[in-house]
Tab-separated table of C-alpha atoms in Angstrom:
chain	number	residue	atom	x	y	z
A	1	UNK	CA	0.000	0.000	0.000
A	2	UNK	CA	0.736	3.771	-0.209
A	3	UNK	CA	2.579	4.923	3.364
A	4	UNK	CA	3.572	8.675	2.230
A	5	UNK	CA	3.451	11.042	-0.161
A	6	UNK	CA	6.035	14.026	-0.627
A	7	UNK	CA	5.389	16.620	-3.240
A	8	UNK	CA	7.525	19.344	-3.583
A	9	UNK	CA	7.089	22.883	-6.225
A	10	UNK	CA	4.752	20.980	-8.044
A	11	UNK	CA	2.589	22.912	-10.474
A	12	UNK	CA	1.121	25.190	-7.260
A	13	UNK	CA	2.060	23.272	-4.852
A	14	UNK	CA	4.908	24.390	-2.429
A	15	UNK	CA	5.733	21.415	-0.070
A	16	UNK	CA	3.077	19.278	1.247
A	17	UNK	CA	3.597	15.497	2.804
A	18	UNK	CA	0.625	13.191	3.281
A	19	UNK	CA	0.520	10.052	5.366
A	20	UNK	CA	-1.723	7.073	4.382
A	21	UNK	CA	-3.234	4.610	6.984
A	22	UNK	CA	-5.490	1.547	6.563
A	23	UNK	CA	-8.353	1.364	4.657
A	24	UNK	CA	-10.100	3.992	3.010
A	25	UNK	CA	-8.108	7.463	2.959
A	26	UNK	CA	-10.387	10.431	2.010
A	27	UNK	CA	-9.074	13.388	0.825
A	28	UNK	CA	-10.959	16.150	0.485
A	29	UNK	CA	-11.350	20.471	-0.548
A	30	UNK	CA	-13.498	22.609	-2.684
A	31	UNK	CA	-12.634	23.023	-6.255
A	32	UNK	CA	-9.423	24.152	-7.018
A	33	UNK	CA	-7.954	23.723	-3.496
A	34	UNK	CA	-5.155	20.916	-5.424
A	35	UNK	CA	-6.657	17.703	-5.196
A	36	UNK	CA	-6.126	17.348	-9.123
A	37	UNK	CA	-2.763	18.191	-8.520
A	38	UNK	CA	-2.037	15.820	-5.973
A	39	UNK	CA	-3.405	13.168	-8.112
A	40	UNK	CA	-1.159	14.181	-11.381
A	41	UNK	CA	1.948	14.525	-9.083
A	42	UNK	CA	1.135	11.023	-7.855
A	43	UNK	CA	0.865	9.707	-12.170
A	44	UNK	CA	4.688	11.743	-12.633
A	45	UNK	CA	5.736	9.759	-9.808
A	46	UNK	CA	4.238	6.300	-11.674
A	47	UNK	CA	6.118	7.551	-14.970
A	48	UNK	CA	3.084	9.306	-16.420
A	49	UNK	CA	3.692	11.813	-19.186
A	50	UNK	CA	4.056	15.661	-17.840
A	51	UNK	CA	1.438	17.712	-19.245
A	52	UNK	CA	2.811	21.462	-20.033
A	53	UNK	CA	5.482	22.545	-17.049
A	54	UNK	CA	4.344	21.394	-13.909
A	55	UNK	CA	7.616	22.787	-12.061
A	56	UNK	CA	6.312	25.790	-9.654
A	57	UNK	CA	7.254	29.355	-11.124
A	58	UNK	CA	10.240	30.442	-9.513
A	59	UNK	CA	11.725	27.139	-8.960
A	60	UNK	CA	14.318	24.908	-11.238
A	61	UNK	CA	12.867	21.550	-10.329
A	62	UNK	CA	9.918	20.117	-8.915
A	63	UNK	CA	9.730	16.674	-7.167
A	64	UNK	CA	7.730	13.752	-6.468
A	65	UNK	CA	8.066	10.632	-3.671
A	66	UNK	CA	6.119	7.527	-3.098
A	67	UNK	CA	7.067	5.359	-0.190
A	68	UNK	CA	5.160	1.338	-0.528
A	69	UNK	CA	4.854	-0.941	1.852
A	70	UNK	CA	5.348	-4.770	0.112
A	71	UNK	CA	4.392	-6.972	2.652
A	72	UNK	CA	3.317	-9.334	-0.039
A	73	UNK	CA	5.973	-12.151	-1.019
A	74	UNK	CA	4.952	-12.995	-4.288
A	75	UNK	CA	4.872	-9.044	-5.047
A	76	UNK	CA	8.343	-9.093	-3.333
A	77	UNK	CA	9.864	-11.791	-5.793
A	78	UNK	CA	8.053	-10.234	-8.381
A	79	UNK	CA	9.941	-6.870	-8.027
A	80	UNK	CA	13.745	-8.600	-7.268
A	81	UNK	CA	13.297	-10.686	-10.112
A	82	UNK	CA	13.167	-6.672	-11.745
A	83	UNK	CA	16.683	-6.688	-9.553
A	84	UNK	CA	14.527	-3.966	-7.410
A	85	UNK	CA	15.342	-4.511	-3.503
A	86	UNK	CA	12.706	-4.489	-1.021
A	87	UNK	CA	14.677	-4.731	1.999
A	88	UNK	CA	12.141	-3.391	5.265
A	89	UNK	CA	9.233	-4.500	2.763
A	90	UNK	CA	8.807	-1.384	1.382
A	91	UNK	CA	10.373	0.744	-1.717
A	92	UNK	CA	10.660	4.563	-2.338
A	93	UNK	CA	9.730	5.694	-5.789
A	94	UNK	CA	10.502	9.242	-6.838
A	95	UNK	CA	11.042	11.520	-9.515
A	96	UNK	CA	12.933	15.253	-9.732
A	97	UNK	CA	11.836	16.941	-12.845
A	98	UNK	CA	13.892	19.457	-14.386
A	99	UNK	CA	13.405	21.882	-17.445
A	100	UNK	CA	13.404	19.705	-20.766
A	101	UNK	CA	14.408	15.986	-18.547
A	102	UNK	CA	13.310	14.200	-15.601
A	103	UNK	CA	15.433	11.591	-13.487
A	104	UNK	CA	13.392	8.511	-12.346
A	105	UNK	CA	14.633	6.666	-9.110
A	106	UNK	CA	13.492	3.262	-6.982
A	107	UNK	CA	15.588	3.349	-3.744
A	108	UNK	CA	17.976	5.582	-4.722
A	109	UNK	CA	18.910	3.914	-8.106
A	110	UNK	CA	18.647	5.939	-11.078
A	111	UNK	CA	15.975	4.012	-13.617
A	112	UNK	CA	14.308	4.239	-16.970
A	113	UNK	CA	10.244	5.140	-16.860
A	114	UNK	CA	9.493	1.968	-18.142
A	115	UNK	CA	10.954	0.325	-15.466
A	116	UNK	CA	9.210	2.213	-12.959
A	117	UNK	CA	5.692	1.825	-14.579
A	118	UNK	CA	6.573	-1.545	-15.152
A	119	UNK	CA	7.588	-2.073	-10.994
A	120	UNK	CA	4.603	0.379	-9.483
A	121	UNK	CA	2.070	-1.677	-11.563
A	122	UNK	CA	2.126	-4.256	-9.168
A	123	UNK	CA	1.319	-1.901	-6.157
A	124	UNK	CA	-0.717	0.774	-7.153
A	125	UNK	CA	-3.523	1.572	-10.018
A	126	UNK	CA	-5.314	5.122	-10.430
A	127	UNK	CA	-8.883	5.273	-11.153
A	128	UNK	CA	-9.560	8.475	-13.173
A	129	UNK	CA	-12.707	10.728	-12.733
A	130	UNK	CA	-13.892	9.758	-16.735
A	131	UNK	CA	-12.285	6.178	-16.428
A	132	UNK	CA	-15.830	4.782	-16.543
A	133	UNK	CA	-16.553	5.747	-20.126
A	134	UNK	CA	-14.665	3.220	-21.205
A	135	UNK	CA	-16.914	0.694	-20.219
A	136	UNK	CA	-19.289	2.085	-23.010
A	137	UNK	CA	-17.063	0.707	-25.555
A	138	UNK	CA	-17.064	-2.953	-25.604
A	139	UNK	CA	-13.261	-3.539	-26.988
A	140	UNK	CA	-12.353	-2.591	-23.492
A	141	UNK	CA	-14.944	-5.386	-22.573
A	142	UNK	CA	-12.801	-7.876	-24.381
A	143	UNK	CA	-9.744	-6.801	-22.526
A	144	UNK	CA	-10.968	-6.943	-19.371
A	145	UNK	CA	-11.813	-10.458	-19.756
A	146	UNK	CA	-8.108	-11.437	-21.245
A	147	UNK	CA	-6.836	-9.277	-18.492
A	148	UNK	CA	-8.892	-11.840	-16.053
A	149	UNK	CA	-7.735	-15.143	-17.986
A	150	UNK	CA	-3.701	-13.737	-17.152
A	151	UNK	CA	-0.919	-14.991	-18.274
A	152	UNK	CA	-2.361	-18.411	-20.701
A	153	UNK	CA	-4.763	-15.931	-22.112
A	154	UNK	CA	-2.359	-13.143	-22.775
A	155	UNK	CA	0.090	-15.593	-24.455
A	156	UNK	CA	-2.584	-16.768	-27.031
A	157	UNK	CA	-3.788	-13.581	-27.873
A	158	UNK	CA	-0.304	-12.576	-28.804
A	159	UNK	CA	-0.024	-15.935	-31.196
A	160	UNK	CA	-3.469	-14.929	-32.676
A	161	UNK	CA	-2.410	-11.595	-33.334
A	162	UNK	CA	1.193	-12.791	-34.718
A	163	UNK	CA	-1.174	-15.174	-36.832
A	164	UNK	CA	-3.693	-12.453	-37.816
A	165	UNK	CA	-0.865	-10.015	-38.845
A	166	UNK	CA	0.569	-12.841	-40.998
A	167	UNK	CA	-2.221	-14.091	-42.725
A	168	UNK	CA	-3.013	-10.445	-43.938
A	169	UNK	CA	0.250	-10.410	-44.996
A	170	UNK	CA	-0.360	-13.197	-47.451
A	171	UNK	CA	-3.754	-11.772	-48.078
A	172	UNK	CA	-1.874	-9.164	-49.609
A	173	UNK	CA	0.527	-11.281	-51.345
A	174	UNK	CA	-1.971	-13.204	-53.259
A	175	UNK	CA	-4.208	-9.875	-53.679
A	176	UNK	CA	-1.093	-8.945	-55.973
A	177	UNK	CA	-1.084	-11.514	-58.410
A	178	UNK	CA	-4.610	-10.216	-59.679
A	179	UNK	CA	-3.497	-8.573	-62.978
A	180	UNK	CA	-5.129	-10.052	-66.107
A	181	UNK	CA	-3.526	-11.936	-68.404
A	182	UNK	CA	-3.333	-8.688	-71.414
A	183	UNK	CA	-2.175	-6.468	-68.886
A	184	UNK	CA	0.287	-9.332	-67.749
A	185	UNK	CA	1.475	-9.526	-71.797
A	186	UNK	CA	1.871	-5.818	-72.283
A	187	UNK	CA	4.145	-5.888	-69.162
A	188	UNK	CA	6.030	-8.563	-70.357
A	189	UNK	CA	6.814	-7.365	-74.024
A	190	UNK	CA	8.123	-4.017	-73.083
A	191	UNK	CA	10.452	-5.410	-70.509
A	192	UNK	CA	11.787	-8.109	-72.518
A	193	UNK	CA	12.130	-4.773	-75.495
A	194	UNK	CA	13.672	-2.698	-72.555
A	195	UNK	CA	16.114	-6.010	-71.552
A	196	UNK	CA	17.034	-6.396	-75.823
A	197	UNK	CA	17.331	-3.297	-75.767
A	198	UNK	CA	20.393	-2.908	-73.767
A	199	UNK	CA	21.938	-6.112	-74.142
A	200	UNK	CA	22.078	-5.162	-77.758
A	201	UNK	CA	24.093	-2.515	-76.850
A	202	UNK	CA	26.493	-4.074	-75.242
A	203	UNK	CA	28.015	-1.749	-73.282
A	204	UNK	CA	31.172	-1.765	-71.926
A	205	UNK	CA	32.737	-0.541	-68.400
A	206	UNK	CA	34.004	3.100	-69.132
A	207	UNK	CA	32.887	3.641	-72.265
A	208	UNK	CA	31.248	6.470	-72.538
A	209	UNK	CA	33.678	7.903	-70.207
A	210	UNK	CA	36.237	6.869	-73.122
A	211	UNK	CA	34.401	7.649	-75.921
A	212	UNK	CA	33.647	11.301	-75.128
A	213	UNK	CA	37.347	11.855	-74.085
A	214	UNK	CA	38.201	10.597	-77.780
A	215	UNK	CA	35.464	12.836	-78.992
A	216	UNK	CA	37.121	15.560	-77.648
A	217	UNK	CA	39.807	14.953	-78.909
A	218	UNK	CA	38.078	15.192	-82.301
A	219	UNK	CA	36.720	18.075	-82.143
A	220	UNK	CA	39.761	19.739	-81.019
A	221	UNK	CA	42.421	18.098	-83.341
A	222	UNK	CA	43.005	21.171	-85.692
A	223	UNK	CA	43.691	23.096	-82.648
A	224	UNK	CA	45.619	20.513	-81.463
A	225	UNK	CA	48.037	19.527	-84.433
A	226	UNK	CA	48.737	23.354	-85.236
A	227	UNK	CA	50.219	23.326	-81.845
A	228	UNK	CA	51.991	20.305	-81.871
A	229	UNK	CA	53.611	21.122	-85.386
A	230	UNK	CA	54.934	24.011	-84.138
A	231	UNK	CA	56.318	22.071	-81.075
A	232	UNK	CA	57.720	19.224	-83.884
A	233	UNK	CA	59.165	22.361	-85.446
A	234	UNK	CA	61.330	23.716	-82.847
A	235	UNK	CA	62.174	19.877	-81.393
A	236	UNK	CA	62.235	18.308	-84.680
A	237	UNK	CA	65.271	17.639	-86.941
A	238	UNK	CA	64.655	20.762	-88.602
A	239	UNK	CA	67.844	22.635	-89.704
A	240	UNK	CA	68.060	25.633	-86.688
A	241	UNK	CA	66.024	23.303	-84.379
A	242	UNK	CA	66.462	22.459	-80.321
A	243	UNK	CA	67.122	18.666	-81.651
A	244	UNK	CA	69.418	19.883	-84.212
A	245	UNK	CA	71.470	22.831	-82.042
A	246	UNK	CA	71.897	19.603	-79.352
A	247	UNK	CA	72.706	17.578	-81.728
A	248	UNK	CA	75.667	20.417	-83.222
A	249	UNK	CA	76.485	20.700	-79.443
A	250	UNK	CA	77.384	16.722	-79.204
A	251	UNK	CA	79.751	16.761	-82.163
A	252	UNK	CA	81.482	19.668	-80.993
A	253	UNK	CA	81.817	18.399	-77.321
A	254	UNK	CA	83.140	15.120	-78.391
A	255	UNK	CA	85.869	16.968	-80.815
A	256	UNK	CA	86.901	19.168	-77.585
A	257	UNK	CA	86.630	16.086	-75.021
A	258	UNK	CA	89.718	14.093	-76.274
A	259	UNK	CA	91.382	17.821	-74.842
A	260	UNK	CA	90.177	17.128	-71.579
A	261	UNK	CA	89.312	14.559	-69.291
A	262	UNK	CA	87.005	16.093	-67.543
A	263	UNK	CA	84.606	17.119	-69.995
A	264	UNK	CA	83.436	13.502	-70.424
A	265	UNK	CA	80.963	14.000	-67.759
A	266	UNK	CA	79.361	17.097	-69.757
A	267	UNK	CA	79.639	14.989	-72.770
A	268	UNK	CA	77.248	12.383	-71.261
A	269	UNK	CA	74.698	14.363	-69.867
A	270	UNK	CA	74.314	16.060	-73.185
A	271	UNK	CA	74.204	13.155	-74.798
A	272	UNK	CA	71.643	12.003	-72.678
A	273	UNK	CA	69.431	14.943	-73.296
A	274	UNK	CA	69.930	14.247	-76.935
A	275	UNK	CA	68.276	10.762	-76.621
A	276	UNK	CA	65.498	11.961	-74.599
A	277	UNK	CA	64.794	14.636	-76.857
A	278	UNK	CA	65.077	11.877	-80.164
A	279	UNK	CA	62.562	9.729	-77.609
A	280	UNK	CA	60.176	12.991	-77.255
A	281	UNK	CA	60.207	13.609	-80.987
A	282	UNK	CA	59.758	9.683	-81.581
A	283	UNK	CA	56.097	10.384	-79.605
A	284	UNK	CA	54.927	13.551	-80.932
A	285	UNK	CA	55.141	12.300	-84.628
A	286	UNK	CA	53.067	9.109	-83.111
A	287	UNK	CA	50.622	11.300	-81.283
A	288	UNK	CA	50.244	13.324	-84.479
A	289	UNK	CA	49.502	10.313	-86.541
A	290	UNK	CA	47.088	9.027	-84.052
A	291	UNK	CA	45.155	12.745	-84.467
A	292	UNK	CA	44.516	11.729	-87.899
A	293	UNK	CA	40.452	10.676	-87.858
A	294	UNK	CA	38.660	9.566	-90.934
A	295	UNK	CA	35.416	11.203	-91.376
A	296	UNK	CA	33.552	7.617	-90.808
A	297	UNK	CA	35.563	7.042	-87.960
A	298	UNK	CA	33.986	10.343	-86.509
A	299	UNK	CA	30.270	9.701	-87.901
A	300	UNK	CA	30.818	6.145	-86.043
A	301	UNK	CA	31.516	7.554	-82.593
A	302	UNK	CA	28.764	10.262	-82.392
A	303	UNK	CA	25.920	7.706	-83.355
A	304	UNK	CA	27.664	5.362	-80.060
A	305	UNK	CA	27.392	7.917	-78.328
A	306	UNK	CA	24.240	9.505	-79.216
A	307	UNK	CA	22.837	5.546	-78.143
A	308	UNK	CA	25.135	5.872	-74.942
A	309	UNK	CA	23.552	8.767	-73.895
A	310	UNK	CA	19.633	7.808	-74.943
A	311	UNK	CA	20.343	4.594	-72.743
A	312	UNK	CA	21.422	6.306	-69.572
A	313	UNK	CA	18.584	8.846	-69.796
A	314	UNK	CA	16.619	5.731	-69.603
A	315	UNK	CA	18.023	3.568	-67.522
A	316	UNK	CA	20.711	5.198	-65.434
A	317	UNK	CA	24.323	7.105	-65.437
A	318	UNK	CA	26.956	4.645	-66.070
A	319	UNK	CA	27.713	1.016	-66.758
A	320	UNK	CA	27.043	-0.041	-63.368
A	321	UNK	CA	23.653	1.887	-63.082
A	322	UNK	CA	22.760	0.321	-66.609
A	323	UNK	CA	24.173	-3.016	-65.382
A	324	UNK	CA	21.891	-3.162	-62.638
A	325	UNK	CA	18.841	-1.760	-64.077
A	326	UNK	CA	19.072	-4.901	-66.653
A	327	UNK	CA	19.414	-7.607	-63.603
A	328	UNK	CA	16.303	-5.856	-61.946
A	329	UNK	CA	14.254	-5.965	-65.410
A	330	UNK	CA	15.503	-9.546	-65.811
A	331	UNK	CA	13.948	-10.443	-62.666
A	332	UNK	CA	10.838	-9.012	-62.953
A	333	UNK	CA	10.720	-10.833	-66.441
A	334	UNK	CA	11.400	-13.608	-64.809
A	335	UNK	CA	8.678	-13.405	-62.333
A	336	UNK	CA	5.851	-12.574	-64.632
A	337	UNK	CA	7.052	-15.579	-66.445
A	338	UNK	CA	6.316	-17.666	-63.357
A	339	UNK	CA	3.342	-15.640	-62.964
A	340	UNK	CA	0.699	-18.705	-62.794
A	341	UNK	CA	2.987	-20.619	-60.540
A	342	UNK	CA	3.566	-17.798	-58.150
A	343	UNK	CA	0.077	-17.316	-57.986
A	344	UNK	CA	-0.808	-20.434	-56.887
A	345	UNK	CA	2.060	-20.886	-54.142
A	346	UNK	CA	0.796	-17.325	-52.847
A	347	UNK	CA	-3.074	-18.906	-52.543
A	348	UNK	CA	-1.599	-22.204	-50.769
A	349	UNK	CA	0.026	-19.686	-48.474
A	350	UNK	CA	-2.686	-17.749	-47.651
A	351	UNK	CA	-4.888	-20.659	-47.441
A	352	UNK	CA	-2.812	-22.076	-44.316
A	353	UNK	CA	-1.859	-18.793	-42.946
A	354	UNK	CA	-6.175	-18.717	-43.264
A	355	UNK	CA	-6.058	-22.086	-41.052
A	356	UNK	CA	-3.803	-20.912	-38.879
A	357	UNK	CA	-5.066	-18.039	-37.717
A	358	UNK	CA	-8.301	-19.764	-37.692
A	359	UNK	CA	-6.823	-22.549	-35.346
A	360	UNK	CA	-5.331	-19.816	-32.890
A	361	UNK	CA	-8.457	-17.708	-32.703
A	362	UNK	CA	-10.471	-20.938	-32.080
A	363	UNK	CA	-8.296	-21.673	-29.082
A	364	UNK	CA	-8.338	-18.067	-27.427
A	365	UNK	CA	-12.192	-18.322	-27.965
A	366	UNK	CA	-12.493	-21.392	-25.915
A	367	UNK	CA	-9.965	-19.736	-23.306
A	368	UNK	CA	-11.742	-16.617	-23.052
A	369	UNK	CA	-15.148	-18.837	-22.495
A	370	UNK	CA	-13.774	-20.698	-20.080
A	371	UNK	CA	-12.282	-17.630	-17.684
A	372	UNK	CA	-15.983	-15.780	-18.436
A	373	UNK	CA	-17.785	-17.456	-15.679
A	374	UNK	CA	-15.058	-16.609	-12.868
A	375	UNK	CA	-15.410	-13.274	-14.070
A	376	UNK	CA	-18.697	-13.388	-14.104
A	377	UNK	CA	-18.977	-14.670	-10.699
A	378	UNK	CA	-16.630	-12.217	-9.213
A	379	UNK	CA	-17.963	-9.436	-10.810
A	380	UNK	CA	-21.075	-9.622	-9.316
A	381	UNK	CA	-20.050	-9.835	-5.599
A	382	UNK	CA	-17.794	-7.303	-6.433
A	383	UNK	CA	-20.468	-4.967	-7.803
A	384	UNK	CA	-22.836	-6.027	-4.577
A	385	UNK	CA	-20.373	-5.050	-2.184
A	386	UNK	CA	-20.721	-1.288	-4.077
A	387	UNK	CA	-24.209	-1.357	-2.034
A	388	UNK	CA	-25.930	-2.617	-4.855
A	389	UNK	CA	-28.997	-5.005	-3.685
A	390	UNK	CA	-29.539	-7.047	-6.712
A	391	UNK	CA	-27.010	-7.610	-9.481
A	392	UNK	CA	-27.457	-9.996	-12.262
A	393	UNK	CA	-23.918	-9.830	-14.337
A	394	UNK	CA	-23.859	-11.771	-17.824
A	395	UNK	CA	-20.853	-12.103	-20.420
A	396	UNK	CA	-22.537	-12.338	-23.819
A	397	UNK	CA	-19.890	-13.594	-26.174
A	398	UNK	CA	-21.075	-13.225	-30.199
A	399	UNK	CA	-18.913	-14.236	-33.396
A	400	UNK	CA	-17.614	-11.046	-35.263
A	401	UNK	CA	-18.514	-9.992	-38.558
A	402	UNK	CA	-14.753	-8.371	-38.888
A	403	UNK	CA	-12.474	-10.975	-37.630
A	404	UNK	CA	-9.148	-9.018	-37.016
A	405	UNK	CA	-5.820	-9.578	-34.503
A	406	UNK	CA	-7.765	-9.899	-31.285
A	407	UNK	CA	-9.587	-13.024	-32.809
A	408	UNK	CA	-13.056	-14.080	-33.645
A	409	UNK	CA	-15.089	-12.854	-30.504
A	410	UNK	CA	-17.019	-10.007	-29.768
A	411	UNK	CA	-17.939	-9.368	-25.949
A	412	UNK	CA	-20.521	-7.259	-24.256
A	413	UNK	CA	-21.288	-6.983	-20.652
A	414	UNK	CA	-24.337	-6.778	-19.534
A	415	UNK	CA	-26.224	-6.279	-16.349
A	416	UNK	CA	-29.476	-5.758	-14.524
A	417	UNK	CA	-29.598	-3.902	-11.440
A	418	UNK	CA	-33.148	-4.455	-10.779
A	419	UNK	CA	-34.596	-7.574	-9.731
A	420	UNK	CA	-36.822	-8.697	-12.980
A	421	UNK	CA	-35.624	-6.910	-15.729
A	422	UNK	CA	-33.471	-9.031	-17.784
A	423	UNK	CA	-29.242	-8.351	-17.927
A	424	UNK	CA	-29.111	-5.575	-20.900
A	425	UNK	CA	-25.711	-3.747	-22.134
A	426	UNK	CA	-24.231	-1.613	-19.300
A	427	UNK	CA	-24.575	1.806	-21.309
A	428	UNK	CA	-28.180	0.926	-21.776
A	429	UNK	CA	-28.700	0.543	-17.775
A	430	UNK	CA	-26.020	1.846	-15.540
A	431	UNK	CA	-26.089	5.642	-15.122
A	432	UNK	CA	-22.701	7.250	-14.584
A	433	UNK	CA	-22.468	6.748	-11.123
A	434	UNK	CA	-23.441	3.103	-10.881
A	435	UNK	CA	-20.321	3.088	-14.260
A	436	UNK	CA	-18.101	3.981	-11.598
A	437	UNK	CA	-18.575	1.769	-9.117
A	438	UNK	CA	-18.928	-0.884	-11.492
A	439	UNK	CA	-15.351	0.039	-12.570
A	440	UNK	CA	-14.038	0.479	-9.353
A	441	UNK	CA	-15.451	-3.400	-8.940
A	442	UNK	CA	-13.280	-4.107	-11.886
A	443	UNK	CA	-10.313	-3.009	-10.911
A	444	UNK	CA	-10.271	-4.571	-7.094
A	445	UNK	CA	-10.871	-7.982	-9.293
A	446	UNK	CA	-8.431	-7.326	-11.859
């Protein structure tokens, strides 16, 4: 149970610090003397959501404690198996909340929120004022009742969900294979066109890339040979040229060299020069020859890469683009090709994803039947203890038009508070304030 209560610069509050005792604690005020407050301090405590700043003007922080008592031992092993202590029987929950971030603690141990919603929902539970409304929609009928059936209950309504989910899944698979057969044609002849169309090509890794650098070559060769004739000019083995000067400079260094011994050095270097210069020569002529394009040579290479250029506008920039465009089209070709076959596999799928979620719902049905009459049964003395002097409680369970992840049943409660007058849907009977006791019934079972 709840032992204390410590709220401090909390939305208007101050400081205040609030005992519990045994039994029934009333707390009481006029409107607007807090009580509100108290209770939303107590949900930020729980790891509730913050609504707006609830830190007191003037302040940096505000802060909330809960002190338990856990006399309980299966509550106990409950929370150490969460490696919470509950040394004394008892644990402190509490949370300071700054600007933009709140810490969370449980005995002095910084925690996550989950883990403190996930720890306090074994010892406390917070009836809101418009809680009751619920009960007017009967999905929260059906959870109450898996709620009741714990753990067995909860487990197959997670299979029959993982079931439902999967089954729509090959629902949908199946749905897709419901093109007709001349839209199925039409999609095949333009991919196999698209697919002939560029292995036809047969493109090459860096070819474009190659091509347009020859092109531009091409287009600049005039420019290019004037240049390099000049160059051939003043290198070449024109009379007054740098070839033919070195070349003067060698014969008259080897007449002088047999003078001295130490020109022999200055003799090879130059010599060397003169062979790098012949080898430099030797490659210009070659590079000059290779600038020499026929004009078929040059139609040729525009139409490649005219087609070059249409195909990557189509199908991507590059080889590898191109490359993998053609493996995806190739596929797809490939599965409308095995379009009947697929078809059918995707129908036997569905078919025994259809069985299986059948199977599962089936089972939770039977579960959920077989927890309604405890429910039932401890509803009822629940609800009579809420000074109530005749209670007739019924679970109605019907078969749903809209099977979906929560399985095949529909529920409805239904009640008769007056001895007589046969067990009708709560919204139709129960006024607000019988709702709320009959909720408040709810939760002491649950």
């Amino acid at each position: 149970m709840l032992l204390n209560l410590h709220v401090k610069n909390f939305a208007l509050i101050e400081e205040a610090d609030i005992d519990f005792g045994e039994g029934l604690n009333i707390l009481t005020g006029e409107t607007g003397a807090g009580k509100s407050i108290l209770i939303d301090a107590v949900n930020a405590a729980l790891g509730g959501r913050i609504r707006g700043s609830v830190i007191r003007a003037g302040c940096d922080s505000a802060y909330v404690e809960l002190m338990f008592s856990v006399p309980e031992s299966e509550k106990q092993e409950a929370l150490r198996a969460m490696d919470i202590s509950t040394e004394y029987d008892c644990i402190v929950v509490s949370r300071k909340i700054l600007a933009g971030r709140s810490v969370h603690k449980i005995n002095d141990e910084t925690v996550t929120s989950a883990k403190v919603r996930q720890a306090t929902a074994l010892l406390m539970d917070i009836h809101g004022q418009h809680e009751h409304q619920s009960l007017m929609n009967r999905q929260k009928h059906l959870d109450i009742l898996d709620q009741y059936g714990g753990q067995i209950l909860e487990n197959q309504r997670q299979v029959t969900s993982l079931a439902w989910q999967k089954y729509r899944n090959a629902c949908q698979e199946w749905e897709s294979f419901q093109a007709d057969e001349e839209f199925r044609r039409r999609e095949m002849d333009f991919l196999q066109f698209e697919i002939q169309e560029i292995e036809a090509a047969a493109i090459k890794p860096g070819e474009t890339e190659e091509l347009e650098q020859q092109y531009r070559r091409v287009q600049n060769s005039r420019r290019i040979c004037q240049s390099l004739q000049k160059i051939s000019g003043w290198m070449g083995e024109n009379p007054g040229s740098a070839s033919d000067q070195i070349s003067s400079a060698a014969r008259e260094l080897a007449e002088i060299r047999r003078l001295d011994d130490d020109l022999v050095n200055l003799e090879e270097e130059l010599t060397e020069i003169e062979d790098l210069l012949s080898g430099f020569c030797r490659e210009l002529d070659d590079y000059m020859e290779s600038l020499d394009f026929r004009e078929e040579e040059v139609r040729d290479m525009e139409e490649r890469l005219d087609l070059l250029h249409h195909l990557e506008s189509k199908y991507g920039s590059g080889w590898d683009a191109i490359e993998k465009t053609l493996r995806e089209k190739q596929q797809k070709l490939e599965e409308w090709q095995e379009y009947d076959i697929r078809k059918q596999q995707a129908e036997k799928e569905m078919l025994q994803a259809k069985e299986k979620y059948e199977n599962a719902s089936e089972i939770l049905s039977q579960l959920r039947r077989k927890a309604a009459p405890g429910l039932e049964a401890s509803l009822k003395e629940g609800i009579q203890e809420l000074n109530f002097s005749y209670v007739d409680f019924q679970i109605h369970f019907s078969r749903s038009e809209h099977p979906g992840k929560l399985g095949i049943d529909e529920v409805e409660f239904l009640i008769s508070l007056n001895e007589g007058q046969p067990a009708q849907s709560l919204g139709q009977v129960a006024s607000g304030g019988e709702l709320s006791r009959i909720m408040l019934a709810i939760k002491a079972v649950l």
